[in-house]
Short mmCIF file of N, CA and C in Angstrom, two decimals:
data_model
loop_
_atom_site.label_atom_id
_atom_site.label_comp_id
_atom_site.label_asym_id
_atom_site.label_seq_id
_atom_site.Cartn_x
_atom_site.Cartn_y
_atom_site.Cartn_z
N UNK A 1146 -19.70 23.94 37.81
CA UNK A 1146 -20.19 23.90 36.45
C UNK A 1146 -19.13 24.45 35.47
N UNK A 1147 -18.48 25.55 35.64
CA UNK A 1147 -17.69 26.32 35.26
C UNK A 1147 -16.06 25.29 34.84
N UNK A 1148 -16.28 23.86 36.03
CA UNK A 1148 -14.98 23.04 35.84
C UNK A 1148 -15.39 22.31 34.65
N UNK A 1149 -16.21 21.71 34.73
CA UNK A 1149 -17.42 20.72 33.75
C UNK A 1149 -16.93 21.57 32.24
N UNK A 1150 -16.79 22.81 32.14
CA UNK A 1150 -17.56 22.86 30.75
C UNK A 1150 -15.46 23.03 30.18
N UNK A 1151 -15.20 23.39 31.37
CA UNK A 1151 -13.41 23.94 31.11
C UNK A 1151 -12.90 22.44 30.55
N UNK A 1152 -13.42 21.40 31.16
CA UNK A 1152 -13.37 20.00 31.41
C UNK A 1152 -13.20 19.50 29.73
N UNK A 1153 -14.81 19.90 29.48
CA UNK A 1153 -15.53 19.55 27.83
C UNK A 1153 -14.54 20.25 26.66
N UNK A 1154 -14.30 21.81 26.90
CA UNK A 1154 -13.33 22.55 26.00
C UNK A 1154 -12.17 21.55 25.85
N UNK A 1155 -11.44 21.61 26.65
CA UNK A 1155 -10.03 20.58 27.04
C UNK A 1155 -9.93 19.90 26.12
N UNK A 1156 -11.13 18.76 26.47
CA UNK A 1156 -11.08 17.60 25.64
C UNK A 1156 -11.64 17.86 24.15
N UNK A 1157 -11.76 18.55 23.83
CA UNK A 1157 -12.64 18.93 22.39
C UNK A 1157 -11.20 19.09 21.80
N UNK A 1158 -10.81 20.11 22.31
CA UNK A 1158 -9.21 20.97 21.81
C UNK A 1158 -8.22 19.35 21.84
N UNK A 1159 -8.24 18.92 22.52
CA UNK A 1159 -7.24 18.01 22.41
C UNK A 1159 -7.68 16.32 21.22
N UNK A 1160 -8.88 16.52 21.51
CA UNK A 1160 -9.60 15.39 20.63
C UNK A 1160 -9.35 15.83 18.92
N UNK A 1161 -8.87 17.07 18.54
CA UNK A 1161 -8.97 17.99 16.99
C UNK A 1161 -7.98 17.99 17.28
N UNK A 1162 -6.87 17.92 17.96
CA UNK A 1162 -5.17 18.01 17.85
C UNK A 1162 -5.16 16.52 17.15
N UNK A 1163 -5.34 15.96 18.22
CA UNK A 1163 -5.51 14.50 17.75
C UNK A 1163 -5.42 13.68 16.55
N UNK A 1164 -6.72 14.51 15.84
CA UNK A 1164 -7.19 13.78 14.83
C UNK A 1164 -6.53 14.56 13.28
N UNK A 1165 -5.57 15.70 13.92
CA UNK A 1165 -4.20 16.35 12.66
C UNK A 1165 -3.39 15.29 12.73
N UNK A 1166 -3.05 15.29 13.64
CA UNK A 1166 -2.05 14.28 14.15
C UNK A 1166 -2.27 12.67 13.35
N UNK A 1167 -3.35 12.27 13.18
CA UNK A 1167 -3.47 11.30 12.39
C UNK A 1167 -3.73 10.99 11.19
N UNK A 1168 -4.25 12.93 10.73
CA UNK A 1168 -4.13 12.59 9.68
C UNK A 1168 -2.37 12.99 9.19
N UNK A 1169 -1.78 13.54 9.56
CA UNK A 1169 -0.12 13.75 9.14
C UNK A 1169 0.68 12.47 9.73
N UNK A 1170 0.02 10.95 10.17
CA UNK A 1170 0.89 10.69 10.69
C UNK A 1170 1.98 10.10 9.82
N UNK A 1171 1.38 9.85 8.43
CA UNK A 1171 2.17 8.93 7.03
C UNK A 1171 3.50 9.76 7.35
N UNK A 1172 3.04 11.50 6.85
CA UNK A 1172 4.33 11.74 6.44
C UNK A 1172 5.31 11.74 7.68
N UNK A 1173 4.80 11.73 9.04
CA UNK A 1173 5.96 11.98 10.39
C UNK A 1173 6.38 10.52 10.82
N UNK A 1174 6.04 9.56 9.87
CA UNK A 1174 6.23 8.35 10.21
C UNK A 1174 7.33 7.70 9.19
N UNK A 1175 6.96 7.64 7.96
CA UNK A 1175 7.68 7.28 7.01
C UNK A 1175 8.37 8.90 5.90
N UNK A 1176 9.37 9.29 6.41
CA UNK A 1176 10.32 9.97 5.54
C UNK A 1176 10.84 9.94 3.88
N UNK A 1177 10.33 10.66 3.42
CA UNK A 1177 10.76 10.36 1.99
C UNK A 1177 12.64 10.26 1.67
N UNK A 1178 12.75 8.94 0.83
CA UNK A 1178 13.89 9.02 1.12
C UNK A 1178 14.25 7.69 1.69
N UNK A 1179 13.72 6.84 2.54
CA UNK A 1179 13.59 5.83 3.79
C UNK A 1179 13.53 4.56 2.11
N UNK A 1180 14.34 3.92 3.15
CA UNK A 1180 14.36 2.72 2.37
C UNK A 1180 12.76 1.47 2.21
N UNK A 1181 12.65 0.16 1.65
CA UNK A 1181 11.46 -0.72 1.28
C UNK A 1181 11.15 -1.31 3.08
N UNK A 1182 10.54 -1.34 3.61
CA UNK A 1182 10.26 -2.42 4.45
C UNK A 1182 10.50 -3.87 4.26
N UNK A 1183 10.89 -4.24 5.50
CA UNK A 1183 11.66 -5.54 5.27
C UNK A 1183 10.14 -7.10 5.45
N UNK A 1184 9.55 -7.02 4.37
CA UNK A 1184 8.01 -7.48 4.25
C UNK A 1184 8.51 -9.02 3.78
N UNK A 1185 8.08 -10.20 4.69
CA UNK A 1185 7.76 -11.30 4.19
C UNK A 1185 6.59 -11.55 3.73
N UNK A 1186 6.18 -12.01 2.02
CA UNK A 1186 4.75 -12.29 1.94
C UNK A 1186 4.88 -13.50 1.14
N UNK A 1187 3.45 -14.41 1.59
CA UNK A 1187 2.84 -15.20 1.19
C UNK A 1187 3.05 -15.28 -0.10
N UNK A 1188 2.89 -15.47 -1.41
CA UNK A 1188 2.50 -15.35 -2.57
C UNK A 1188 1.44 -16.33 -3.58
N UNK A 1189 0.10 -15.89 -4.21
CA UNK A 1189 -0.77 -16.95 -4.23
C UNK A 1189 -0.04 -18.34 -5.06
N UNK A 1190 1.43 -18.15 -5.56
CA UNK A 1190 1.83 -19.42 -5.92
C UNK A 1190 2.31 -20.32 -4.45
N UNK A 1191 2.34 -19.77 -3.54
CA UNK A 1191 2.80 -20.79 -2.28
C UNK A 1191 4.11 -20.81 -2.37
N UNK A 1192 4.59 -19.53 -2.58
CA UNK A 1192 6.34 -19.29 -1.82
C UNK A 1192 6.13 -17.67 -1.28
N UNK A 1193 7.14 -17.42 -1.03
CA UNK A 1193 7.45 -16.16 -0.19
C UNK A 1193 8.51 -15.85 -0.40
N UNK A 1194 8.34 -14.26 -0.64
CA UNK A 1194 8.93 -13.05 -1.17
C UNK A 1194 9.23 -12.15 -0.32
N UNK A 1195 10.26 -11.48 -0.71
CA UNK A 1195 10.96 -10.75 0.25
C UNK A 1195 11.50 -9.72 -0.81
N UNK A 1196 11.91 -8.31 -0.28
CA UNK A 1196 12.85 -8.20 -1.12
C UNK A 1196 13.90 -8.20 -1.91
N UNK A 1197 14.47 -9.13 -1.36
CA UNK A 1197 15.43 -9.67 -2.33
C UNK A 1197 14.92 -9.98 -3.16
N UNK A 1198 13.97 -10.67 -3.61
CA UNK A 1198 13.59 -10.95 -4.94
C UNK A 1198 13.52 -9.70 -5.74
N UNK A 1199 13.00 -8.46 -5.50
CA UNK A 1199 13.13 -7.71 -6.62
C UNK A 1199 14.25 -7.57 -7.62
N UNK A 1200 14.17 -7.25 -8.18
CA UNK A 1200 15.41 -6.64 -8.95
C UNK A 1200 15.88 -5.34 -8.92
N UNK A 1201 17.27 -5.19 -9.17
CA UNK A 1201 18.12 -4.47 -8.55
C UNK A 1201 17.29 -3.27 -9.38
N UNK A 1202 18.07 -1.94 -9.34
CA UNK A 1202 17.50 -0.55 -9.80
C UNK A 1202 16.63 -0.64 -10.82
N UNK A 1203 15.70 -1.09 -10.17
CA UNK A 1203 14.23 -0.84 -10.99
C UNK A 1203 13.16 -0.19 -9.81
N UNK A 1204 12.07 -0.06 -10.52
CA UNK A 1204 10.80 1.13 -9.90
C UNK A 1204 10.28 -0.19 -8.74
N UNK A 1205 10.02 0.66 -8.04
CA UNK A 1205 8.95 -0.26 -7.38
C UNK A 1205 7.52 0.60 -6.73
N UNK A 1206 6.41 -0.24 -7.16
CA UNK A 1206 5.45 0.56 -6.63
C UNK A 1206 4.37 -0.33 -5.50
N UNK A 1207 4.96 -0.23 -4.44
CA UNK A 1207 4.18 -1.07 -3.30
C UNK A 1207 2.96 -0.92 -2.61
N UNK A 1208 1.80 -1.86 -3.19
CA UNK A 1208 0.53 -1.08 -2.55
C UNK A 1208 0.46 -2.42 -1.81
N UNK A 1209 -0.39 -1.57 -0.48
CA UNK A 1209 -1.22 -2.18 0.37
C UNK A 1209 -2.51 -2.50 0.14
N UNK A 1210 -3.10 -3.38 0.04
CA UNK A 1210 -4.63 -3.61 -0.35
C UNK A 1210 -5.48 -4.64 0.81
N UNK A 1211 -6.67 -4.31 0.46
CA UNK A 1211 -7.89 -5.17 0.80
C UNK A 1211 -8.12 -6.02 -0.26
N UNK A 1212 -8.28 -7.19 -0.74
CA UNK A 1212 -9.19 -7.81 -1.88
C UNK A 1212 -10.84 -7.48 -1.90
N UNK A 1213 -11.00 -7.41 -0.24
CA UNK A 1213 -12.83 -6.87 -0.76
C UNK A 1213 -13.01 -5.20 -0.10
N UNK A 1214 -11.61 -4.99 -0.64
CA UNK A 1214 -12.24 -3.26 -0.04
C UNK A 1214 -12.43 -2.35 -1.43
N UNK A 1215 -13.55 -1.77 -1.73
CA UNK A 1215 -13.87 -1.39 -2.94
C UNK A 1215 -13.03 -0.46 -3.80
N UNK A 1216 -12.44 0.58 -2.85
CA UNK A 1216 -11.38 1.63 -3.30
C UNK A 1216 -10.26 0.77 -3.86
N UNK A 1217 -9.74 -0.10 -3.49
CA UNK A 1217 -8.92 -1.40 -4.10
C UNK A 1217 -8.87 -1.93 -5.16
N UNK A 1218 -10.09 -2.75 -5.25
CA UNK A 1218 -10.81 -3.06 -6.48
C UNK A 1218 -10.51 -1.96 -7.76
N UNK A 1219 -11.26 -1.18 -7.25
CA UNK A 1219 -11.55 0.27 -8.28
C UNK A 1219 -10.01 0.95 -8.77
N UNK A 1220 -9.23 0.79 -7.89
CA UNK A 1220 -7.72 1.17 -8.33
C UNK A 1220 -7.17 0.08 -9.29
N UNK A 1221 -7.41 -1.42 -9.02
CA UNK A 1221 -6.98 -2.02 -9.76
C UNK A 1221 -7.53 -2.07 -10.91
N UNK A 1222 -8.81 -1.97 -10.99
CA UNK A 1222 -9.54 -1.60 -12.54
C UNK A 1222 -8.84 -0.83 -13.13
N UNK A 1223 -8.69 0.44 -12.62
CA UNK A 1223 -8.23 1.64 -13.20
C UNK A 1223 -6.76 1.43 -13.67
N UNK A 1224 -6.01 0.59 -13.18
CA UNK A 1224 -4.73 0.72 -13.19
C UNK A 1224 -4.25 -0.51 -14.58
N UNK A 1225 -5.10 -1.63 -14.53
CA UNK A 1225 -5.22 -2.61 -15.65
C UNK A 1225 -4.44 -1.72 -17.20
N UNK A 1226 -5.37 -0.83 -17.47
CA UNK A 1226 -5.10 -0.09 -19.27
C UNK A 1226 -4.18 0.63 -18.89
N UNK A 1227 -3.19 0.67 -17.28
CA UNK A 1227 -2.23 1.95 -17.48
C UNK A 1227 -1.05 0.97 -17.48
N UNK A 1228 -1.36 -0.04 -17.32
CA UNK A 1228 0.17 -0.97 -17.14
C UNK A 1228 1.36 -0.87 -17.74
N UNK A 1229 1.10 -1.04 -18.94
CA UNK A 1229 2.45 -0.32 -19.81
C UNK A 1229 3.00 1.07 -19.82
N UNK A 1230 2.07 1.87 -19.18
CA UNK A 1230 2.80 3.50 -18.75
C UNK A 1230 3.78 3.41 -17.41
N UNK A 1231 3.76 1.76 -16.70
CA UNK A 1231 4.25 1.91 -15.99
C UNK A 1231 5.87 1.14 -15.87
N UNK A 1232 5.61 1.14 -17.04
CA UNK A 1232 6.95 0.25 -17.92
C UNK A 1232 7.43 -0.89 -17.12
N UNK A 1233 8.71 -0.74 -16.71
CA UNK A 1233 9.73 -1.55 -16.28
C UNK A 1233 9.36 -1.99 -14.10
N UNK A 1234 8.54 -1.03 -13.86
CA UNK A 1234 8.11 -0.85 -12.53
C UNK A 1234 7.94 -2.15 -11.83
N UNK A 1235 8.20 -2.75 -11.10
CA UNK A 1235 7.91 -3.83 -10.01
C UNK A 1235 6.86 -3.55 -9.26
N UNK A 1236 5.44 -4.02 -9.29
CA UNK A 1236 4.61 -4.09 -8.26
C UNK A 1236 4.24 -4.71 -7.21
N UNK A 1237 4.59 -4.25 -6.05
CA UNK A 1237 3.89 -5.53 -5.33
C UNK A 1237 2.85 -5.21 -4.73
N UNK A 1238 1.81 -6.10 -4.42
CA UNK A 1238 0.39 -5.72 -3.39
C UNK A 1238 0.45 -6.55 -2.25
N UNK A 1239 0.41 -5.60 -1.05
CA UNK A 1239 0.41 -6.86 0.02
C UNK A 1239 -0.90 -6.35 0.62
N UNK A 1240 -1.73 -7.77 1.31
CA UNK A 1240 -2.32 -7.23 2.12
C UNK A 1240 -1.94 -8.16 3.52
N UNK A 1241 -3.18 -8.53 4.05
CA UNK A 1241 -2.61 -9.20 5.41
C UNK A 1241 -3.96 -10.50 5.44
N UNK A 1242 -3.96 -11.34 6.04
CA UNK A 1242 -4.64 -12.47 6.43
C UNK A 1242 -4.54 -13.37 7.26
N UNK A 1243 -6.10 -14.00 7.74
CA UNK A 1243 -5.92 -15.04 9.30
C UNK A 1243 -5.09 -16.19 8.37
N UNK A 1244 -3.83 -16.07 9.22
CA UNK A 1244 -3.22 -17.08 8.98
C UNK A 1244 -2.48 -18.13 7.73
N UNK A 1245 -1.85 -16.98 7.11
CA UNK A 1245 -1.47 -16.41 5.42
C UNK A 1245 -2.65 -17.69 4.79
N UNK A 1246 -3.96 -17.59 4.77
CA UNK A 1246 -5.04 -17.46 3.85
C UNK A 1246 -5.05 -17.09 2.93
N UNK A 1247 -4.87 -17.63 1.49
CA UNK A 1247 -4.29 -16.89 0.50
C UNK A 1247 -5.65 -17.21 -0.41
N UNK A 1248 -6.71 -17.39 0.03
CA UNK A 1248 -7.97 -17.78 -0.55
C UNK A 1248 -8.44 -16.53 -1.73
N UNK A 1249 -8.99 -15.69 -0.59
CA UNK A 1249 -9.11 -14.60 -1.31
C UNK A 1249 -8.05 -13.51 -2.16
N UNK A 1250 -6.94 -13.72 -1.95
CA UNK A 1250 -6.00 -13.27 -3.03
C UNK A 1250 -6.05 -13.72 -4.04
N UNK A 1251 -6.37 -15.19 -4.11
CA UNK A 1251 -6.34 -15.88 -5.37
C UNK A 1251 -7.46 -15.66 -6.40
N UNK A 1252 -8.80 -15.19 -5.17
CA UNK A 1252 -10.06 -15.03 -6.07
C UNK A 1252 -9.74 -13.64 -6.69
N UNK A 1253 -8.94 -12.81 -5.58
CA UNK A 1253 -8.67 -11.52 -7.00
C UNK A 1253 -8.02 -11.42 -7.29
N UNK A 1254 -7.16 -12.24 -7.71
CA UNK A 1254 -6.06 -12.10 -8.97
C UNK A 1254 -7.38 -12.62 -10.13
N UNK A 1255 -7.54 -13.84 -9.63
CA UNK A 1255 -8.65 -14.80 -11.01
C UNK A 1255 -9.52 -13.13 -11.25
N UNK A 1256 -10.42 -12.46 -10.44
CA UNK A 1256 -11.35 -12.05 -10.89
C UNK A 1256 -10.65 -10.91 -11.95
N UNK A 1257 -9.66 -9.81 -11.63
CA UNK A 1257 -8.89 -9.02 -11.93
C UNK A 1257 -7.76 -9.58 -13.04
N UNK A 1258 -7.87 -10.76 -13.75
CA UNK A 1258 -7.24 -11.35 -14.65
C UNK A 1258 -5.56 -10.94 -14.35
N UNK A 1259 -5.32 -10.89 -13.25
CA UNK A 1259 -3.85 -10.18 -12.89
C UNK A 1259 -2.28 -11.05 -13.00
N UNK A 1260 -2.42 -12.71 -13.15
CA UNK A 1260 -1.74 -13.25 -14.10
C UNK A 1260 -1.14 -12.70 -15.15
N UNK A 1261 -1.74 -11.97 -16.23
CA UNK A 1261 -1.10 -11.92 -17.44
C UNK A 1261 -0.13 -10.71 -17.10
N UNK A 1262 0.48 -10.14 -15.54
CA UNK A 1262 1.16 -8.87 -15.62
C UNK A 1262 2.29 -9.49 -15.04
N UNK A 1263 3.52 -9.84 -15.58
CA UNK A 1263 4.69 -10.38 -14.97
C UNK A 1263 5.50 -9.61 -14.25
N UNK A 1264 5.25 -8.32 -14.02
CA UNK A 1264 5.84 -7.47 -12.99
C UNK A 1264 5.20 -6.94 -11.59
N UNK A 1265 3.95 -8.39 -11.73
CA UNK A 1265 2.95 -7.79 -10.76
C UNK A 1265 3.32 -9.19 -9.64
N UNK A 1266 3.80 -8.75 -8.28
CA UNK A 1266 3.78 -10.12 -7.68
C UNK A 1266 2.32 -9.71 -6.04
N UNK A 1267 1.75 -10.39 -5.96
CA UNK A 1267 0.65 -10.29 -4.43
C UNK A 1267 0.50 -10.98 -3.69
N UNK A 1268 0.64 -10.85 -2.38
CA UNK A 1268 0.76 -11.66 -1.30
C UNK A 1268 0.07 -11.50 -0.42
N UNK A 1269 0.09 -12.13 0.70
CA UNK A 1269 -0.10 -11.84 2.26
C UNK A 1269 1.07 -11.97 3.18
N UNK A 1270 0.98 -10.53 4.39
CA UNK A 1270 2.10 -10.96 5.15
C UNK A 1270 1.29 -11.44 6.42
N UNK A 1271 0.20 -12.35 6.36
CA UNK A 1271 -0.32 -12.71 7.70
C UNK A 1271 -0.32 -11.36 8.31
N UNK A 1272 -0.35 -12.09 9.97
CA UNK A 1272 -0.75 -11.40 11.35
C UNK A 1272 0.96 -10.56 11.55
N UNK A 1273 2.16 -10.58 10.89
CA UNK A 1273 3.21 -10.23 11.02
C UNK A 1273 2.58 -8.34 10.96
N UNK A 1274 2.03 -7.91 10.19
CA UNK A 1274 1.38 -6.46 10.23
C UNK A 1274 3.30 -5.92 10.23
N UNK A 1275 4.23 -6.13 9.33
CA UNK A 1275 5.13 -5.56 9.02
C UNK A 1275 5.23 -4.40 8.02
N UNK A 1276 4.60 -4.32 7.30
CA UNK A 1276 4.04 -3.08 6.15
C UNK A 1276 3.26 -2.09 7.20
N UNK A 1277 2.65 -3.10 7.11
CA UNK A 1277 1.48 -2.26 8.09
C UNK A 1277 1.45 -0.52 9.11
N UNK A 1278 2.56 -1.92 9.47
CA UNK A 1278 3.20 -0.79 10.94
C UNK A 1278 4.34 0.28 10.39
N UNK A 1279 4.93 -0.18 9.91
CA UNK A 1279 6.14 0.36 8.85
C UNK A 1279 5.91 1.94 8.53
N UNK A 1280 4.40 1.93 7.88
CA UNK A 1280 4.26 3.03 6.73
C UNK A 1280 3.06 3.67 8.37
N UNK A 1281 2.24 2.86 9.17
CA UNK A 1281 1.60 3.44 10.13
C UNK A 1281 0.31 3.12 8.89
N UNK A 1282 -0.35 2.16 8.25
CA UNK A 1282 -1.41 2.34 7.41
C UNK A 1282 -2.75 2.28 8.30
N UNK A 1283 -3.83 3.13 7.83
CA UNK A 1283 -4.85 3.20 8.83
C UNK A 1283 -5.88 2.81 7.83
N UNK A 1284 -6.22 2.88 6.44
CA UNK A 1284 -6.71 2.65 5.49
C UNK A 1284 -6.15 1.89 4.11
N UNK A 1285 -7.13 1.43 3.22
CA UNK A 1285 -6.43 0.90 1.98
C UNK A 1285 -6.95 1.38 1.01
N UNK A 1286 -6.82 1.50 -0.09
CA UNK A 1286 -5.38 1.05 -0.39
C UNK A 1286 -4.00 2.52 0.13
N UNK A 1287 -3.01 1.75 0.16
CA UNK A 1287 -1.81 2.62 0.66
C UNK A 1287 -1.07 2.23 -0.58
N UNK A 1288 -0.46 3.46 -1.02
CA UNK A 1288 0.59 3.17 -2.55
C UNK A 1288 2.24 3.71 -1.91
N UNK A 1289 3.00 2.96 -1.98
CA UNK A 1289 4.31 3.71 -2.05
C UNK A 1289 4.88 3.46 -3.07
N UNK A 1290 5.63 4.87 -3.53
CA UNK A 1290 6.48 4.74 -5.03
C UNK A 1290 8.01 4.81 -4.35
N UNK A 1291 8.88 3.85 -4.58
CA UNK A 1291 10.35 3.98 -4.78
C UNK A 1291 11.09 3.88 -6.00
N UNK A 1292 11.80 4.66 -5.65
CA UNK A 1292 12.69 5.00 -7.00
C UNK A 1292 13.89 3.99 -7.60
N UNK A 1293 14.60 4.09 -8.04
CA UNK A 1293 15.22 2.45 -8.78
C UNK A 1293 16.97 2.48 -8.03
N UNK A 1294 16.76 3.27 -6.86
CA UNK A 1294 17.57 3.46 -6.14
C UNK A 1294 16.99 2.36 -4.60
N UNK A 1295 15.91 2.34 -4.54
CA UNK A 1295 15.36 1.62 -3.37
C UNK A 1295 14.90 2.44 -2.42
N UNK A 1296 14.90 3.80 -2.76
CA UNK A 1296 14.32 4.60 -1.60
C UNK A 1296 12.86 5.67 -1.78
N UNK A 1297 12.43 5.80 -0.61
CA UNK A 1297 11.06 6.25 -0.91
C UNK A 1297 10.90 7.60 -1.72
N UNK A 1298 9.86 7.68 -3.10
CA UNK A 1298 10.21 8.99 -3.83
C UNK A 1298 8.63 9.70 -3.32
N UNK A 1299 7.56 8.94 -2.53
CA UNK A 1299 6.58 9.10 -3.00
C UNK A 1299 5.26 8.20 -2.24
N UNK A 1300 4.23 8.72 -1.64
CA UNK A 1300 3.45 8.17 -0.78
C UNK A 1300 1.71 8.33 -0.94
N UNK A 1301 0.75 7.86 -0.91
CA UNK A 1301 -0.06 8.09 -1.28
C UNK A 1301 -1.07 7.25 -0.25
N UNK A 1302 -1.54 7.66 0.71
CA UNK A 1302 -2.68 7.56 2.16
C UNK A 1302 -3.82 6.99 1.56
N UNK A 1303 -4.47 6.86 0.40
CA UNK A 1303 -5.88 6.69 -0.02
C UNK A 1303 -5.43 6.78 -1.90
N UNK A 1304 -5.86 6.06 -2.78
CA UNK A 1304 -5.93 5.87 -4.09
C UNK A 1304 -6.21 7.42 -4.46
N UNK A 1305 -4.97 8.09 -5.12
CA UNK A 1305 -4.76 8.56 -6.22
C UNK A 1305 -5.74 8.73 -7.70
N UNK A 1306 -6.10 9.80 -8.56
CA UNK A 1306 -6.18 9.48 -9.59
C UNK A 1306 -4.92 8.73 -10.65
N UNK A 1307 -5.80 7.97 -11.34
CA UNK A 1307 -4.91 7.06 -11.91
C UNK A 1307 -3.68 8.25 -12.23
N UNK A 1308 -3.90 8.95 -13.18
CA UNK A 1308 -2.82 9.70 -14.00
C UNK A 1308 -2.02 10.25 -12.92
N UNK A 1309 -2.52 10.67 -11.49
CA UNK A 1309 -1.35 11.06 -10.98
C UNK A 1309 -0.41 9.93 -10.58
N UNK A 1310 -1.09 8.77 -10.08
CA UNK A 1310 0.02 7.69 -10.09
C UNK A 1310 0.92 7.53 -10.66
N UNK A 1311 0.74 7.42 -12.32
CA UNK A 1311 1.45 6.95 -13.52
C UNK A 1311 2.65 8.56 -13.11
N UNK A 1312 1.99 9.60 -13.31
CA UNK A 1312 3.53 10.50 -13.11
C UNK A 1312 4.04 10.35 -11.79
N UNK A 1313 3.54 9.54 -10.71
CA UNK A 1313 4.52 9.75 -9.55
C UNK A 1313 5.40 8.84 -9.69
N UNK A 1314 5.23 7.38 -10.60
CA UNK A 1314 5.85 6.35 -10.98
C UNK A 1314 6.99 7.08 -11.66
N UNK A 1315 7.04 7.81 -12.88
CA UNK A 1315 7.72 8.56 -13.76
C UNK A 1315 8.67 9.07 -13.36
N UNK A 1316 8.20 9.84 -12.28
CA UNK A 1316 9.26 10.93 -11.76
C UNK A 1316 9.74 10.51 -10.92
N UNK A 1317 9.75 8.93 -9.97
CA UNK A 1317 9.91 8.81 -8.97
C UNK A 1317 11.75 9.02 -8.95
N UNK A 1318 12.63 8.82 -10.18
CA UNK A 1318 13.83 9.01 -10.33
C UNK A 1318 14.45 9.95 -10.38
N UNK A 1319 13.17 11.28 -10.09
CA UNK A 1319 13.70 12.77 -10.68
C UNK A 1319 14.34 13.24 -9.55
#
């Protein structure tokens, strides 16, 4: 009985190591500092983006999204009236889809009127899960801020209040 319960402790203790461990895994995974992931995506015009397309030393702020995951949604609401605080910044949103399905990207760009932002590009990288794995994402939305150098200034596991976004964008050059 005495093995049984030594047995149960064990695994308790190691099951709560565990679950530190996942939640620290962003930062022991992706290093601040670390350059963009090398992300092919879909784009709802029907080409594909890479980074090369960005432009040279400018911001970039790379989120990972769901189209029907609500925290998503709700960031992009929020983020709509901050657009111009985010000046010159390059956005991209990737998420992932069966078989670059770009169905539902398209319904939220339409629903999210996200057309009228010319620094905003959104894609899918399919079943490739190259972002994905990259940053280690376990949830969405995932925000990374790089600086106009191309390297990571800045990471964010779960949506931010808006305003801290807008200053992590800001400072990402500091």
């Amino acid at each position: 009985m005495k093995k049984l319960i030594l047995f149960f402790c064990l695994l308790i203790a190691t099951l709560g190591g565990d679950a530190q461990a996942v939640a620290n895994s962003t930062e022991q995974t992706v290093k601040m500092g670390t350059g963009i992931p090398p992300y092919r995506i879909l784009t709802t015009d029907s080409n594909y983006a890479t980074p090369a397309n960005l432009k040279k030393h400018r911001k970039l702020m790379l989120i990972y999204f769901s189209p029907d995951c609500p925290h998503c949604q709700h960031l992009t609401e929020e983020m709509k009236p901050k657009m111009k605080e985010f000046g010159d910044t390059q956005i991209v949103m990737i998420t992932w889809s069966l078989n670059f399905d770009i169905r539902a990207i398209k319904d939220f760009v339409r629903d999210y009127d996200l057309k009228k932002y010319p620094n905003l590009t959104i894609g899918t990288e399919g079943y490739s899960d190259i972002v994905r794995k990259y940053f280690s994402i376990a949830t969405t939305p995932y925000i990374a801020i790089y600086n106009s150098n191309g390297k990571l200034a800045k990471a964010f596991d779960k949506a931010p209040e808006i305003d801290k976004l807008v200053t992590a964008v800001k400072n990402a050059d500091k």
